[in-house]
Structures are given as C-alpha cells and as structure tokens.
JSON list of C-alpha atoms in Angstrom, two decimals:
[
{"chain": "A", "resi": 1, "resn": "MET", "atom": "CA", "xyz": [105.22, 61.76, 90.64]},
{"chain": "A", "resi": 2, "resn": "SER", "atom": "CA", "xyz": [103.02, 60.09, 93.26]},
{"chain": "A", "resi": 3, "resn": "GLU", "atom": "CA", "xyz": [99.32, 59.59, 93.63]},
{"chain": "A", "resi": 4, "resn": "GLY", "atom": "CA", "xyz": [97.30, 58.08, 96.48]},
{"chain": "A", "resi": 5, "resn": "SER", "atom": "CA", "xyz": [97.21, 54.65, 94.85]},
{"chain": "A", "resi": 6, "resn": "GLY", "atom": "CA", "xyz": [100.77, 54.49, 93.51]},
{"chain": "A", "resi": 7, "resn": "ASN", "atom": "CA", "xyz": [103.55, 56.27, 91.66]},
{"chain": "A", "resi": 8, "resn": "TRP", "atom": "CA", "xyz": [103.55, 57.46, 88.06]},
{"chain": "A", "resi": 9, "resn": "ILE", "atom": "CA", "xyz": [106.66, 56.11, 86.31]},
{"chain": "A", "resi": 10, "resn": "ASP", "atom": "CA", "xyz": [107.85, 58.22, 83.36]},
{"chain": "A", "resi": 11, "resn": "LEU", "atom": "CA", "xyz": [108.19, 55.92, 80.33]},
{"chain": "A", "resi": 12, "resn": "GLY", "atom": "CA", "xyz": [109.67, 58.68, 78.18]},
{"chain": "A", "resi": 13, "resn": "MET", "atom": "CA", "xyz": [108.62, 61.07, 75.44]},
{"chain": "A", "resi": 14, "resn": "LEU", "atom": "CA", "xyz": [108.47, 60.27, 71.72]},
{"chain": "A", "resi": 15, "resn": "THR", "atom": "CA", "xyz": [107.47, 62.16, 68.57]},
{"chain": "A", "resi": 16, "resn": "PRO", "atom": "CA", "xyz": [105.49, 59.62, 66.54]},
{"chain": "A", "resi": 17, "resn": "SER", "atom": "CA", "xyz": [106.28, 59.12, 62.85]},
{"chain": "A", "resi": 18, "resn": "ASP", "atom": "CA", "xyz": [105.26, 56.73, 60.08]},
{"chain": "A", "resi": 19, "resn": "GLU", "atom": "CA", "xyz": [107.45, 54.03, 61.67]},
{"chain": "A", "resi": 20, "resn": "TRP", "atom": "CA", "xyz": [106.84, 52.38, 65.03]},
{"chain": "A", "resi": 21, "resn": "LYS", "atom": "CA", "xyz": [108.84, 53.86, 67.92]},
{"chain": "A", "resi": 22, "resn": "ILE", "atom": "CA", "xyz": [109.13, 52.05, 71.25]},
{"chain": "A", "resi": 23, "resn": "PHE", "atom": "CA", "xyz": [109.26, 53.82, 74.61]},
{"chain": "A", "resi": 24, "resn": "PRO", "atom": "CA", "xyz": [112.56, 53.03, 76.36]},
{"chain": "A", "resi": 25, "resn": "GLN", "atom": "CA", "xyz": [111.09, 51.97, 79.72]},
{"chain": "A", "resi": 26, "resn": "ASP", "atom": "CA", "xyz": [109.49, 48.60, 80.46]},
{"chain": "A", "resi": 27, "resn": "ILE", "atom": "CA", "xyz": [105.85, 48.97, 81.61]},
{"chain": "A", "resi": 28, "resn": "GLY", "atom": "CA", "xyz": [106.03, 46.16, 84.17]},
{"chain": "A", "resi": 29, "resn": "GLU", "atom": "CA", "xyz": [102.57, 44.97, 85.22]},
{"chain": "A", "resi": 30, "resn": "SER", "atom": "CA", "xyz": [100.96, 48.42, 84.85]},
{"chain": "A", "resi": 31, "resn": "THR", "atom": "CA", "xyz": [97.40, 48.62, 83.57]},
{"chain": "A", "resi": 32, "resn": "VAL", "atom": "CA", "xyz": [96.76, 52.37, 84.01]},
{"chain": "A", "resi": 33, "resn": "PHE", "atom": "CA", "xyz": [98.59, 54.92, 81.87]},
{"chain": "A", "resi": 34, "resn": "ARG", "atom": "CA", "xyz": [98.65, 58.69, 81.49]},
{"chain": "A", "resi": 35, "resn": "GLY", "atom": "CA", "xyz": [99.56, 60.51, 78.30]},
{"chain": "A", "resi": 36, "resn": "GLU", "atom": "CA", "xyz": [100.50, 64.17, 77.93]},
{"chain": "A", "resi": 37, "resn": "TYR", "atom": "CA", "xyz": [100.58, 65.61, 74.42]},
{"chain": "A", "resi": 38, "resn": "PHE", "atom": "CA", "xyz": [102.80, 68.43, 73.19]},
{"chain": "A", "resi": 39, "resn": "SER", "atom": "CA", "xyz": [102.28, 70.31, 69.92]},
{"chain": "A", "resi": 40, "resn": "ASP", "atom": "CA", "xyz": [101.79, 73.76, 68.42]},
{"chain": "A", "resi": 41, "resn": "TRP", "atom": "CA", "xyz": [98.13, 73.85, 69.46]},
{"chain": "A", "resi": 42, "resn": "ASN", "atom": "CA", "xyz": [97.45, 77.16, 67.65]},
{"chain": "A", "resi": 43, "resn": "ALA", "atom": "CA", "xyz": [98.48, 75.61, 64.32]},
{"chain": "A", "resi": 44, "resn": "TRP", "atom": "CA", "xyz": [96.53, 72.46, 65.23]},
{"chain": "A", "resi": 45, "resn": "ASP", "atom": "CA", "xyz": [93.33, 74.41, 65.97]},
{"chain": "A", "resi": 46, "resn": "GLU", "atom": "CA", "xyz": [93.66, 76.53, 62.82]},
{"chain": "A", "resi": 47, "resn": "LEU", "atom": "CA", "xyz": [94.21, 73.48, 60.59]},
{"chain": "A", "resi": 48, "resn": "GLN", "atom": "CA", "xyz": [97.56, 74.78, 59.33]},
{"chain": "A", "resi": 49, "resn": "GLY", "atom": "CA", "xyz": [98.52, 71.33, 58.08]},
{"chain": "A", "resi": 50, "resn": "TYR", "atom": "CA", "xyz": [97.65, 67.66, 58.20]},
{"chain": "A", "resi": 51, "resn": "ARG", "atom": "CA", "xyz": [96.54, 66.38, 61.58]},
{"chain": "A", "resi": 52, "resn": "SER", "atom": "CA", "xyz": [97.20, 62.84, 62.71]},
{"chain": "A", "resi": 53, "resn": "TYR", "atom": "CA", "xyz": [96.27, 60.36, 65.38]},
{"chain": "A", "resi": 54, "resn": "GLY", "atom": "CA", "xyz": [98.39, 57.68, 66.97]},
{"chain": "A", "resi": 55, "resn": "LEU", "atom": "CA", "xyz": [98.36, 53.95, 67.44]},
{"chain": "A", "resi": 56, "resn": "LEU", "atom": "CA", "xyz": [99.69, 52.40, 70.65]},
{"chain": "A", "resi": 57, "resn": "ARG", "atom": "CA", "xyz": [100.50, 48.74, 71.03]},
{"chain": "A", "resi": 58, "resn": "VAL", "atom": "CA", "xyz": [102.23, 46.54, 73.58]},
{"chain": "A", "resi": 59, "resn": "TYR", "atom": "CA", "xyz": [105.44, 44.75, 72.57]},
{"chain": "A", "resi": 60, "resn": "TYR", "atom": "CA", "xyz": [106.44, 41.41, 74.09]},
{"chain": "A", "resi": 61, "resn": "ASN", "atom": "CA", "xyz": [109.67, 39.49, 73.43]},
{"chain": "A", "resi": 62, "resn": "ASP", "atom": "CA", "xyz": [108.56, 37.90, 70.17]},
{"chain": "A", "resi": 63, "resn": "TRP", "atom": "CA", "xyz": [105.14, 39.34, 69.28]},
{"chain": "A", "resi": 64, "resn": "VAL", "atom": "CA", "xyz": [102.90, 42.40, 69.64]},
{"chain": "A", "resi": 65, "resn": "GLU", "atom": "CA", "xyz": [99.31, 43.09, 70.60]},
{"chain": "A", "resi": 66, "resn": "PRO", "atom": "CA", "xyz": [96.87, 44.75, 68.19]},
{"chain": "A", "resi": 67, "resn": "GLY", "atom": "CA", "xyz": [97.11, 48.54, 68.30]},
{"chain": "A", "resi": 68, "resn": "PHE", "atom": "CA", "xyz": [94.53, 50.96, 69.65]},
{"chain": "A", "resi": 69, "resn": "ARG", "atom": "CA", "xyz": [93.98, 54.59, 68.67]},
{"chain": "A", "resi": 70, "resn": "ILE", "atom": "CA", "xyz": [94.88, 57.70, 70.62]},
{"chain": "A", "resi": 71, "resn": "TYR", "atom": "CA", "xyz": [94.01, 61.24, 69.54]},
{"chain": "A", "resi": 72, "resn": "PRO", "atom": "CA", "xyz": [96.27, 64.20, 70.39]},
{"chain": "A", "resi": 73, "resn": "GLN", "atom": "CA", "xyz": [94.55, 66.73, 72.64]},
{"chain": "A", "resi": 74, "resn": "GLN", "atom": "CA", "xyz": [95.46, 69.52, 75.00]},
{"chain": "A", "resi": 75, "resn": "ASN", "atom": "CA", "xyz": [94.05, 67.61, 77.98]},
{"chain": "A", "resi": 76, "resn": "THR", "atom": "CA", "xyz": [95.89, 64.84, 79.80]},
{"chain": "A", "resi": 77, "resn": "LEU", "atom": "CA", "xyz": [94.63, 61.41, 78.80]},
{"chain": "A", "resi": 78, "resn": "VAL", "atom": "CA", "xyz": [94.31, 58.64, 81.40]},
{"chain": "A", "resi": 79, "resn": "PHE", "atom": "CA", "xyz": [93.45, 55.18, 80.11]},
{"chain": "A", "resi": 80, "resn": "SER", "atom": "CA", "xyz": [93.60, 51.56, 81.18]},
{"chain": "A", "resi": 81, "resn": "HIS", "atom": "CA", "xyz": [94.89, 48.65, 79.15]},
{"chain": "A", "resi": 82, "resn": "SER", "atom": "CA", "xyz": [95.25, 45.08, 80.36]},
{"chain": "A", "resi": 83, "resn": "PRO", "atom": "CA", "xyz": [98.12, 43.29, 78.62]},
{"chain": "A", "resi": 84, "resn": "ILE", "atom": "CA", "xyz": [97.26, 39.83, 77.31]},
{"chain": "A", "resi": 85, "resn": "ILE", "atom": "CA", "xyz": [100.30, 38.13, 78.87]},
{"chain": "A", "resi": 86, "resn": "LYS", "atom": "CA", "xyz": [101.37, 38.71, 82.47]},
{"chain": "A", "resi": 87, "resn": "ASP", "atom": "CA", "xyz": [104.79, 38.37, 84.12]},
{"chain": "A", "resi": 88, "resn": "VAL", "atom": "CA", "xyz": [106.93, 38.96, 81.02]},
{"chain": "A", "resi": 89, "resn": "PRO", "atom": "CA", "xyz": [108.84, 42.10, 80.00]},
{"chain": "A", "resi": 90, "resn": "LYS", "atom": "CA", "xyz": [106.81, 44.41, 77.79]},
{"chain": "A", "resi": 91, "resn": "ARG", "atom": "CA", "xyz": [107.03, 47.88, 76.34]},
{"chain": "A", "resi": 92, "resn": "ILE", "atom": "CA", "xyz": [104.70, 50.23, 74.49]},
{"chain": "A", "resi": 93, "resn": "GLY", "atom": "CA", "xyz": [105.20, 51.48, 70.95]},
{"chain": "A", "resi": 94, "resn": "VAL", "atom": "CA", "xyz": [103.57, 54.39, 69.12]},
{"chain": "A", "resi": 95, "resn": "LYS", "atom": "CA", "xyz": [103.05, 55.22, 65.44]},
{"chain": "A", "resi": 96, "resn": "ARG", "atom": "CA", "xyz": [101.50, 58.23, 63.67]},
{"chain": "A", "resi": 97, "resn": "ILE", "atom": "CA", "xyz": [98.63, 57.83, 61.19]},
{"chain": "A", "resi": 98, "resn": "LEU", "atom": "CA", "xyz": [97.97, 60.88, 59.00]},
{"chain": "A", "resi": 99, "resn": "ARG", "atom": "CA", "xyz": [94.41, 62.04, 58.40]},
{"chain": "A", "resi": 100, "resn": "TYR", "atom": "CA", "xyz": [94.24, 63.47, 54.91]},
{"chain": "A", "resi": 101, "resn": "SER", "atom": "CA", "xyz": [91.51, 66.04, 54.51]},
{"chain": "A", "resi": 102, "resn": "PRO", "atom": "CA", "xyz": [91.34, 69.22, 52.48]},
{"chain": "A", "resi": 103, "resn": "ARG", "atom": "CA", "xyz": [91.49, 72.56, 54.20]},
{"chain": "A", "resi": 104, "resn": "PRO", "atom": "CA", "xyz": [88.06, 73.88, 55.11]},
{"chain": "A", "resi": 105, "resn": "TYR", "atom": "CA", "xyz": [86.05, 75.74, 52.50]},
{"chain": "A", "resi": 106, "resn": "ARG", "atom": "CA", "xyz": [86.04, 79.51, 52.84]},
{"chain": "A", "resi": 107, "resn": "MET", "atom": "CA", "xyz": [83.12, 81.36, 51.35]},
{"chain": "A", "resi": 108, "resn": "TYR", "atom": "CA", "xyz": [83.82, 83.11, 48.02]},
{"chain": "A", "resi": 109, "resn": "ASN", "atom": "CA", "xyz": [87.26, 81.53, 47.60]},
{"chain": "A", "resi": 110, "resn": "LEU", "atom": "CA", "xyz": [87.13, 78.21, 45.78]},
{"chain": "A", "resi": 111, "resn": "ARG", "atom": "CA", "xyz": [90.91, 78.15, 45.31]},
{"chain": "A", "resi": 112, "resn": "ASP", "atom": "CA", "xyz": [91.41, 77.70, 49.05]},
{"chain": "A", "resi": 113, "resn": "PHE", "atom": "CA", "xyz": [90.14, 74.10, 48.83]},
{"chain": "A", "resi": 114, "resn": "THR", "atom": "CA", "xyz": [93.70, 72.78, 48.54]},
{"chain": "A", "resi": 115, "resn": "TYR", "atom": "CA", "xyz": [95.89, 70.31, 50.32]},
{"chain": "A", "resi": 116, "resn": "SER", "atom": "CA", "xyz": [98.47, 71.51, 52.78]},
{"chain": "A", "resi": 117, "resn": "SER", "atom": "CA", "xyz": [102.14, 70.63, 52.39]},
{"chain": "A", "resi": 118, "resn": "THR", "atom": "CA", "xyz": [102.68, 70.69, 56.16]},
{"chain": "A", "resi": 119, "resn": "THR", "atom": "CA", "xyz": [102.27, 67.82, 58.60]},
{"chain": "A", "resi": 120, "resn": "LEU", "atom": "CA", "xyz": [101.55, 68.94, 62.16]},
{"chain": "A", "resi": 121, "resn": "SER", "atom": "CA", "xyz": [103.81, 67.06, 64.54]},
{"chain": "A", "resi": 122, "resn": "TRP", "atom": "CA", "xyz": [103.10, 66.16, 68.14]},
{"chain": "A", "resi": 123, "resn": "SER", "atom": "CA", "xyz": [104.87, 64.39, 70.96]},
{"chain": "A", "resi": 124, "resn": "LEU", "atom": "CA", "xyz": [103.60, 62.03, 73.62]},
{"chain": "A", "resi": 125, "resn": "ARG", "atom": "CA", "xyz": [105.00, 61.70, 77.14]},
{"chain": "A", "resi": 126, "resn": "LEU", "atom": "CA", "xyz": [103.71, 58.48, 78.65]},
{"chain": "A", "resi": 127, "resn": "PHE", "atom": "CA", "xyz": [103.49, 57.51, 82.33]},
{"chain": "A", "resi": 128, "resn": "ALA", "atom": "CA", "xyz": [102.56, 54.17, 83.92]},
{"chain": "A", "resi": 129, "resn": "LEU", "atom": "CA", "xyz": [100.90, 53.86, 87.33]},
{"chain": "A", "resi": 130, "resn": "GLN", "atom": "CA", "xyz": [102.76, 51.35, 89.52]}
]
C-alpha cells in the first residue's frame, strides 16, 4: 500500500494474549506505524465480556524498550515511535492486558452485577511506513 511519503509495509496480524507475541517482520528504521483492529465490535460495545488493551514494545537483539499502551478501536490508529537505538534489527511485540470490571448496573436487577466468564478477543494488523 503506498502513500505520498512512502509505502506501508505489512508487519503481520496477531491476536494478543497474556504472553508477548512478536510480529514476524523487522520494522527497519520506521518511526510511523498504522494499526487496524479486528474484533466482534457488537459484543465489545455491549460489554459481553472482559475488554482489554494492549502493550506494544520494540525488541532488539538482546533487550527490549519499555512498553506503551494501545486501545482497540474501530478506527485505524496511526502513531509515531522513535526507537532508542538506530541501525540494528528490531521488531515489535504485543501483549494483552485484561481490564477487570463488573458488568454495568441495570436498574431493578441487583443480580446482574456479576463478572463475565468471557474475554473479548481482538487482533491487530500492524503496518510500518518506509
């Protein structure tokens, strides 16, 4: 996919979990990224389970940068991130962090203030501008 200032390189698509997952493509010297989220947005909007957010971090050969948060949304997310070290191979990893909160209160039904047994999953397709 091309844009006036460069090409978007597809880094892959991952479904985050409680363990770190690393995108298969190297990010090169990219500093601008685009994320597209995929989920069952109807279930997400109706709070039919636990929502989550993600952490992204850059992986170098023998160490990693601190993570930063991303929040799943129906809109495409474009963000910039300047890696600490230049001119070395690096990749991006993602991890899911669950947000535990009870289901919303519904008037006249105190029993509905329960925890859900479902975790709403989402996937992230990540692109790098080169």
